mmCIF file of C-alpha atoms in Angstrom:
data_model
loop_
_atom_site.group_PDB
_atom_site.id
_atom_site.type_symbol
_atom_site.label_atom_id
_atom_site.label_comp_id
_atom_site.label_asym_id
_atom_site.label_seq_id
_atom_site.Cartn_x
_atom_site.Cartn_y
_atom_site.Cartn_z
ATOM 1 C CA UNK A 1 43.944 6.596 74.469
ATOM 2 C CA UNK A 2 47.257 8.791 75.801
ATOM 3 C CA UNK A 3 46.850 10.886 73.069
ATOM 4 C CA UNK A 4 46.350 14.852 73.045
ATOM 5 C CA UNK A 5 45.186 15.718 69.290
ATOM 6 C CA UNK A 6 45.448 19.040 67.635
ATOM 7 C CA UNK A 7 44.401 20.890 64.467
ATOM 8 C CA UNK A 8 45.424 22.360 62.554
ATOM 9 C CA UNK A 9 48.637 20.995 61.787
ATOM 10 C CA UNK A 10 50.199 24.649 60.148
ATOM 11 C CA UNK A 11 48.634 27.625 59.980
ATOM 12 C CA UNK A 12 49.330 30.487 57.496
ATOM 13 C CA UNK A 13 47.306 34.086 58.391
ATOM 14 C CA UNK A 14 47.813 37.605 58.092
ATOM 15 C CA UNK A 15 47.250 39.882 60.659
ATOM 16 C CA UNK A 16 43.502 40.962 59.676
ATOM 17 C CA UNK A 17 42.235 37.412 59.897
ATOM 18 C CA UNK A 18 40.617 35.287 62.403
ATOM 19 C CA UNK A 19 41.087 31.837 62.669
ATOM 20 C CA UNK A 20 41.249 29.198 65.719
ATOM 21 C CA UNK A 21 43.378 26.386 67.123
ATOM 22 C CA UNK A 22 41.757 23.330 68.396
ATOM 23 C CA UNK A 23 42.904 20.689 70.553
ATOM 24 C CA UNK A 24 41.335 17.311 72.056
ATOM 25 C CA UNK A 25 41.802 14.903 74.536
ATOM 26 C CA UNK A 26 40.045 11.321 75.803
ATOM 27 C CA UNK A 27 42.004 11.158 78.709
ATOM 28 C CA UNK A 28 39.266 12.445 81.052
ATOM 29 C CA UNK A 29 42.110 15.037 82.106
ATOM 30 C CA UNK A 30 40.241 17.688 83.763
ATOM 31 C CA UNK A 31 43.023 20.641 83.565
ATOM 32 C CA UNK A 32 44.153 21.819 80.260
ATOM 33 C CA UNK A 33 46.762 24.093 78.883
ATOM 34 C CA UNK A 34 48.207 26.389 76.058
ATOM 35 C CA UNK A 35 51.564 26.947 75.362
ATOM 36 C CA UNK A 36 53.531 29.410 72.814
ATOM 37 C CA UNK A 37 56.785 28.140 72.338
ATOM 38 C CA UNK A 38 59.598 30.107 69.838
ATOM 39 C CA UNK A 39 62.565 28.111 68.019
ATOM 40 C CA UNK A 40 64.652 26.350 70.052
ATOM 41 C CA UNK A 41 63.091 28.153 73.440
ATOM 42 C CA UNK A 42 61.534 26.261 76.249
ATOM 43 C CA UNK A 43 57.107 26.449 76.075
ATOM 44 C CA UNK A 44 55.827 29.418 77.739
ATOM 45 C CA UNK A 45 52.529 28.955 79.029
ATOM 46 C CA UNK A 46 49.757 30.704 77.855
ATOM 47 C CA UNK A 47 46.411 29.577 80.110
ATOM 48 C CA UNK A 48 45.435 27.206 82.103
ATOM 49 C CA UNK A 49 41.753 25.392 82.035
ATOM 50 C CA UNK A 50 40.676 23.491 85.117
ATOM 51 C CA UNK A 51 37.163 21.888 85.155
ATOM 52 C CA UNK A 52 36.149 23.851 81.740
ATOM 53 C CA UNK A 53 37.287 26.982 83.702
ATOM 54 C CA UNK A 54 39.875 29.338 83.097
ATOM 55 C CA UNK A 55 42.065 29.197 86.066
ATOM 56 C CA UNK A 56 45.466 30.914 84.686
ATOM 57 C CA UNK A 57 46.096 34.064 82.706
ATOM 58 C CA UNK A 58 49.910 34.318 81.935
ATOM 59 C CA UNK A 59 48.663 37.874 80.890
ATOM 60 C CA UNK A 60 48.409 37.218 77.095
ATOM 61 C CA UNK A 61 47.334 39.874 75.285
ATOM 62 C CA UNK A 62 43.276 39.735 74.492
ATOM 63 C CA UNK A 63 44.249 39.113 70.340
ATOM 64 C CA UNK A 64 44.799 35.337 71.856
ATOM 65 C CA UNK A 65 41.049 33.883 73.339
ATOM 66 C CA UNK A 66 40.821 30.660 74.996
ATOM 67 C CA UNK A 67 37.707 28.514 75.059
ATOM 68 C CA UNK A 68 37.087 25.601 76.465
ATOM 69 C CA UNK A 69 33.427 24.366 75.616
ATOM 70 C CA UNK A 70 33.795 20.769 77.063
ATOM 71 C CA UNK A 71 36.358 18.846 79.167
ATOM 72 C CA UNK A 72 37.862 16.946 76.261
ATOM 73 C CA UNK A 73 38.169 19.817 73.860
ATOM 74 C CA UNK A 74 40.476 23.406 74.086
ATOM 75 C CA UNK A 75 40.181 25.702 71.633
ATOM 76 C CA UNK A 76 42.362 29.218 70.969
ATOM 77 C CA UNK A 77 40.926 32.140 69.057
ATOM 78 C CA UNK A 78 43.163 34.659 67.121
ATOM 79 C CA UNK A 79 42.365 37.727 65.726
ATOM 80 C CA UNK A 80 44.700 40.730 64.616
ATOM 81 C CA UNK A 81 47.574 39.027 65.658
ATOM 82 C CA UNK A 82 51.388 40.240 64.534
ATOM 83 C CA UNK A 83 54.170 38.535 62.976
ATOM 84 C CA UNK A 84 56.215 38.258 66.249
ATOM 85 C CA UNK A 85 52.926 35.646 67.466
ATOM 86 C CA UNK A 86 54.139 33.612 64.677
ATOM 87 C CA UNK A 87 55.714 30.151 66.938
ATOM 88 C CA UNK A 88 54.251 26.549 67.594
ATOM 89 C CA UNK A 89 51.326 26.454 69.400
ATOM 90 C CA UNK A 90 51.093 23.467 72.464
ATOM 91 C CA UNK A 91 48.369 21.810 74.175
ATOM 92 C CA UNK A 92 48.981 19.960 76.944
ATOM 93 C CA UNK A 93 46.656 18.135 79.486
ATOM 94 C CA UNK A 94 46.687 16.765 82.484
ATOM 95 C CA UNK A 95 44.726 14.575 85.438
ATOM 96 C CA UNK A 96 43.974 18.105 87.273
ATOM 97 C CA UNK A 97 45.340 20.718 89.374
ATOM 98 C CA UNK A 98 44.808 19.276 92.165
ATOM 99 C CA UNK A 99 46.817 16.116 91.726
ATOM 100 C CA UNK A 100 50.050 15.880 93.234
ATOM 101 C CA UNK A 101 51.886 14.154 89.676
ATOM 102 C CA UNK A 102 49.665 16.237 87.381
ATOM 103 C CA UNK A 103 51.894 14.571 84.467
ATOM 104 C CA UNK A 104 51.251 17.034 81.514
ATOM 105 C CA UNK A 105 50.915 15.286 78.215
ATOM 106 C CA UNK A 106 51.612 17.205 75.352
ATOM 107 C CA UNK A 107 50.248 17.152 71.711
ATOM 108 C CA UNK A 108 52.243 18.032 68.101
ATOM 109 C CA UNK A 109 51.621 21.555 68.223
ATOM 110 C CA UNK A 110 50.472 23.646 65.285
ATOM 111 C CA UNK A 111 52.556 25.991 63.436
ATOM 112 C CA UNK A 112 51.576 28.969 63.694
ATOM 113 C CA UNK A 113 52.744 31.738 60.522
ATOM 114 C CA UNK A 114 51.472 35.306 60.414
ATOM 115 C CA UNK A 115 52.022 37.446 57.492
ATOM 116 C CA UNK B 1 61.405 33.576 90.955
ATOM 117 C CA UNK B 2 62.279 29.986 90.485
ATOM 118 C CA UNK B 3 65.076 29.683 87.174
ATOM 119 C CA UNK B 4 65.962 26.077 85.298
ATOM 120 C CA UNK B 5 69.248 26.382 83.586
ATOM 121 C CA UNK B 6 70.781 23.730 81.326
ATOM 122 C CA UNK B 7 74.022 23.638 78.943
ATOM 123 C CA UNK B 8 72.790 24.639 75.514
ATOM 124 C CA UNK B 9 74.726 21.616 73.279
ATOM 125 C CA UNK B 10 75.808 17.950 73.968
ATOM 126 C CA UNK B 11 77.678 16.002 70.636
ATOM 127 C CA UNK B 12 78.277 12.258 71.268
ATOM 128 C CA UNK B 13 78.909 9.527 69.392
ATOM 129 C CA UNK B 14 76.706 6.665 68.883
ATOM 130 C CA UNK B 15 77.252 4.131 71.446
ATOM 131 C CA UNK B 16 78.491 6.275 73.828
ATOM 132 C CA UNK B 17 76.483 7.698 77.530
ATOM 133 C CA UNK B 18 75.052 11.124 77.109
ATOM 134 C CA UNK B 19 74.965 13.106 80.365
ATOM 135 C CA UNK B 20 72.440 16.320 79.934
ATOM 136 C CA UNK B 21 72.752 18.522 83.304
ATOM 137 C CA UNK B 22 70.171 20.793 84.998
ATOM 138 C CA UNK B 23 70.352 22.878 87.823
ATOM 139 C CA UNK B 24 67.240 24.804 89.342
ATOM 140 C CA UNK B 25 66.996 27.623 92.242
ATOM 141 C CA UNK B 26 63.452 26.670 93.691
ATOM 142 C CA UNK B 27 64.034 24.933 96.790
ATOM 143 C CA UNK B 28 60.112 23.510 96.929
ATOM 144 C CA UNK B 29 60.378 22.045 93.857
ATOM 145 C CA UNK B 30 58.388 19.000 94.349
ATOM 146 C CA UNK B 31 58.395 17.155 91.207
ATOM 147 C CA UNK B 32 61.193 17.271 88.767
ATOM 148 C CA UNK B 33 61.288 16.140 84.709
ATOM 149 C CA UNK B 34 62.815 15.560 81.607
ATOM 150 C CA UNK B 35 61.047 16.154 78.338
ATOM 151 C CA UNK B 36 62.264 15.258 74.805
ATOM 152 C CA UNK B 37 61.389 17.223 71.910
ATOM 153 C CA UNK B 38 62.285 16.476 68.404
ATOM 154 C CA UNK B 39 62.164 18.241 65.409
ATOM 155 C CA UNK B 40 58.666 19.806 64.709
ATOM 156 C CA UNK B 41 56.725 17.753 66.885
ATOM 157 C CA UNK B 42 55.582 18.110 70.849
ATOM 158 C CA UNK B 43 57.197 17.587 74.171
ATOM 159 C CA UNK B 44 57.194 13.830 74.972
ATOM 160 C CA UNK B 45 57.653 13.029 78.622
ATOM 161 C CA UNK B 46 61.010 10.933 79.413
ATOM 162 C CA UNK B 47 60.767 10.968 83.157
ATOM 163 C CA UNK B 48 60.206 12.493 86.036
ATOM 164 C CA UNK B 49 61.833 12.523 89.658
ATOM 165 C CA UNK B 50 60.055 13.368 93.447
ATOM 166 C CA UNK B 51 61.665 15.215 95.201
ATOM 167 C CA UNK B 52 62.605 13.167 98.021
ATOM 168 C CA UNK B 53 63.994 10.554 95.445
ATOM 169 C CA UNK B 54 67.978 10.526 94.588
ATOM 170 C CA UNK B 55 68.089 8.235 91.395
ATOM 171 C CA UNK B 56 65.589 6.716 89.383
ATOM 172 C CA UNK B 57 66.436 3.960 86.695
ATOM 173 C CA UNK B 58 64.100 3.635 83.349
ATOM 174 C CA UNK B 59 65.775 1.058 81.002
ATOM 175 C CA UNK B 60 68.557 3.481 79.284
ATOM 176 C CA UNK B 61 67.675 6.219 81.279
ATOM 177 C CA UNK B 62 69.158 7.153 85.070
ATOM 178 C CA UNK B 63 67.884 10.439 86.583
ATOM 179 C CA UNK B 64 70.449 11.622 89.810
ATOM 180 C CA UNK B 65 68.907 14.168 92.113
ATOM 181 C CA UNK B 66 71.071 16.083 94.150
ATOM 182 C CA UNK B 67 68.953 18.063 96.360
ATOM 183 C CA UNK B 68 71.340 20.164 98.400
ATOM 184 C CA UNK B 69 73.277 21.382 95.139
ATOM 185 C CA UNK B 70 70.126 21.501 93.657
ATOM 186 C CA UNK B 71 71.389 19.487 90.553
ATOM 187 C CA UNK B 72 69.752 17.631 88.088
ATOM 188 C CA UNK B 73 71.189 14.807 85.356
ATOM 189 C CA UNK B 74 69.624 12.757 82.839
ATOM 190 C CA UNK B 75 72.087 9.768 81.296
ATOM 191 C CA UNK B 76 71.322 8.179 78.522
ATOM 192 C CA UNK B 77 73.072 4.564 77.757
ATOM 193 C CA UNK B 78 73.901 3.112 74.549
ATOM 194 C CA UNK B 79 72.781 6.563 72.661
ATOM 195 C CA UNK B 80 71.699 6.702 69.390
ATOM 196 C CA UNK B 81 70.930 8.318 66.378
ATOM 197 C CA UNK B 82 67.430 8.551 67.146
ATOM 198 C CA UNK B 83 68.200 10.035 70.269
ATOM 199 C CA UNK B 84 69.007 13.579 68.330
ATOM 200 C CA UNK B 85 66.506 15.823 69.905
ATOM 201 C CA UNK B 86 66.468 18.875 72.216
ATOM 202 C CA UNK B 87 66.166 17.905 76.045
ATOM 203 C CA UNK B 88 64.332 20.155 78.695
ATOM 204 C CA UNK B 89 64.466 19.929 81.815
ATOM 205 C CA UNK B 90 61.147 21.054 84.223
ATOM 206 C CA UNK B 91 60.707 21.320 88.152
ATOM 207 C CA UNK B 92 57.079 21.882 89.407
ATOM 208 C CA UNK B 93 56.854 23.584 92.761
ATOM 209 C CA UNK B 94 53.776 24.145 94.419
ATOM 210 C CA UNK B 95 52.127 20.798 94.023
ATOM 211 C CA UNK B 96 49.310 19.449 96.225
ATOM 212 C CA UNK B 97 45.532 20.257 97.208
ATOM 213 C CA UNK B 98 44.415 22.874 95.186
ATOM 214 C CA UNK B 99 47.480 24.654 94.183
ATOM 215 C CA UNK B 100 48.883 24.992 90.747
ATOM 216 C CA UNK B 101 52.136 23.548 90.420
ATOM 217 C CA UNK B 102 53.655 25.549 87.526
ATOM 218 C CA UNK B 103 56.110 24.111 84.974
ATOM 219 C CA UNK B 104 59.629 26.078 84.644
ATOM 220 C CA UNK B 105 61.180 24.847 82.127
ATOM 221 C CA UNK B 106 65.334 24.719 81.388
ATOM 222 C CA UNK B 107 66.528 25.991 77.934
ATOM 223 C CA UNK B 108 66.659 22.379 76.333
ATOM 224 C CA UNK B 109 69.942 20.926 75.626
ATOM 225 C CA UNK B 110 70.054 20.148 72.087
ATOM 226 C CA UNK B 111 71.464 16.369 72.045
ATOM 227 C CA UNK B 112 73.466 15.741 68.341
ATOM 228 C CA UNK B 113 74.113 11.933 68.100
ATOM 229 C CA UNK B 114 77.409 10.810 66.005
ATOM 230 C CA UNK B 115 77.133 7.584 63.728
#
């Protein structure tokens, strides 16, 4: 399984709402990452998750919330975000930090909307 | 800081090579990669260069390192239609033991594919 998984596909909220992303992987990768990523722009990462810790802080502001409750599974918790958040959402994951290829494999994204 | 830049557009016609150029300003950049992205969906991983590495052949695709211009190129043979996607370019510096090798990403190149 090469496969990074996430949910949900799009995403509709307004700015008073909470929801989460989710993301999962069965590669046994032990670093993880989120990236934002506007139209037609290059991914900008978010955070980075090595060994169910968080290891980077791209300094996001605290209406984005990582979690990472096991090694397989990423999630991202919004709350009061603005219309300018609004972008696809990436997970990546790869073998770990300290691995000299550390080949990131990315899922589909979600598509993030806020109202 | 370290800065990826690529040319923003590349037409062809079906058939034809597609040459999508990169340059980079980090002189430690250890691993270098292409990504392909296509409409709505994630970042798929093409292929990737080390840094001590000039050309690397993978079926239609040749990667040429030039190290002292810092100058990276992705050809693509025989292009076709399905090739139409955008194309980023990535160089990870930092790589090894326990440091974080960050991904800087290029622009993307958005590829357009002629029948």
């Amino acid at each position: 399984d090469t496969e990074v998984t996430q949910t949900p596909k799009h995403l509709v909220m307004g700015m008073t709402n909470k929801k989460s992303l989710k993301c999962e992987q069965h590669m046994g990768h032990r670093a993880m990452y989120w990236y934002k990523q506007k139209a037609k722009k290059p991914p900008e990462l978010m955070f980075v998750y090595s060994y169910e810790k968080l290891s980077i802080n791209e300094s996001v502001p605290s209406r984005f919330s990582p979690e990472c409750p096991n090694s397989s599974l990423l999630n991202l918790h919004l709350h009061a975000l603005q219309p300018e958040d609004s972008a696809l959402y990436l997970c990546a994951s790869s073998q770990g930090l300290e691995s000299s290829y550390n080949e990131q494999f990315f899922g589909p994204g979600t598509r993030l909307t806020v109202l | 800081g370290e800065d990826v830049e690529q040319s923003l557009f590349l037409s062809v016609r079906e058939g034809d090579s597609s040459v999508i150029n990169c340059t980079y300003t980090d002189s430690s950049s250890t691993y270098l990669y292409w990504y392909k992205q296509e409409p709505g969906a994630g970042l798929q991983l093409l292929t990737y260069i080390f840094s001590n590495m000039d050309m690397k052949q993978d079926q239609r695709l040749t990667v040429l390192l030039n190290k002292k211009d810092k100058h990276l190129s992705l050809r693509i043979a025989d292009t076709q239609t399905g090739d139409s996607a955008i194309y980023f370019c990535a160089e990870r510096s930092g790589a090894g033991g326990t440091s974080y090798g960050k991904l800087t990403f290029g622009q993307g190149t958005i590829l357009t594919v002629h029948p």
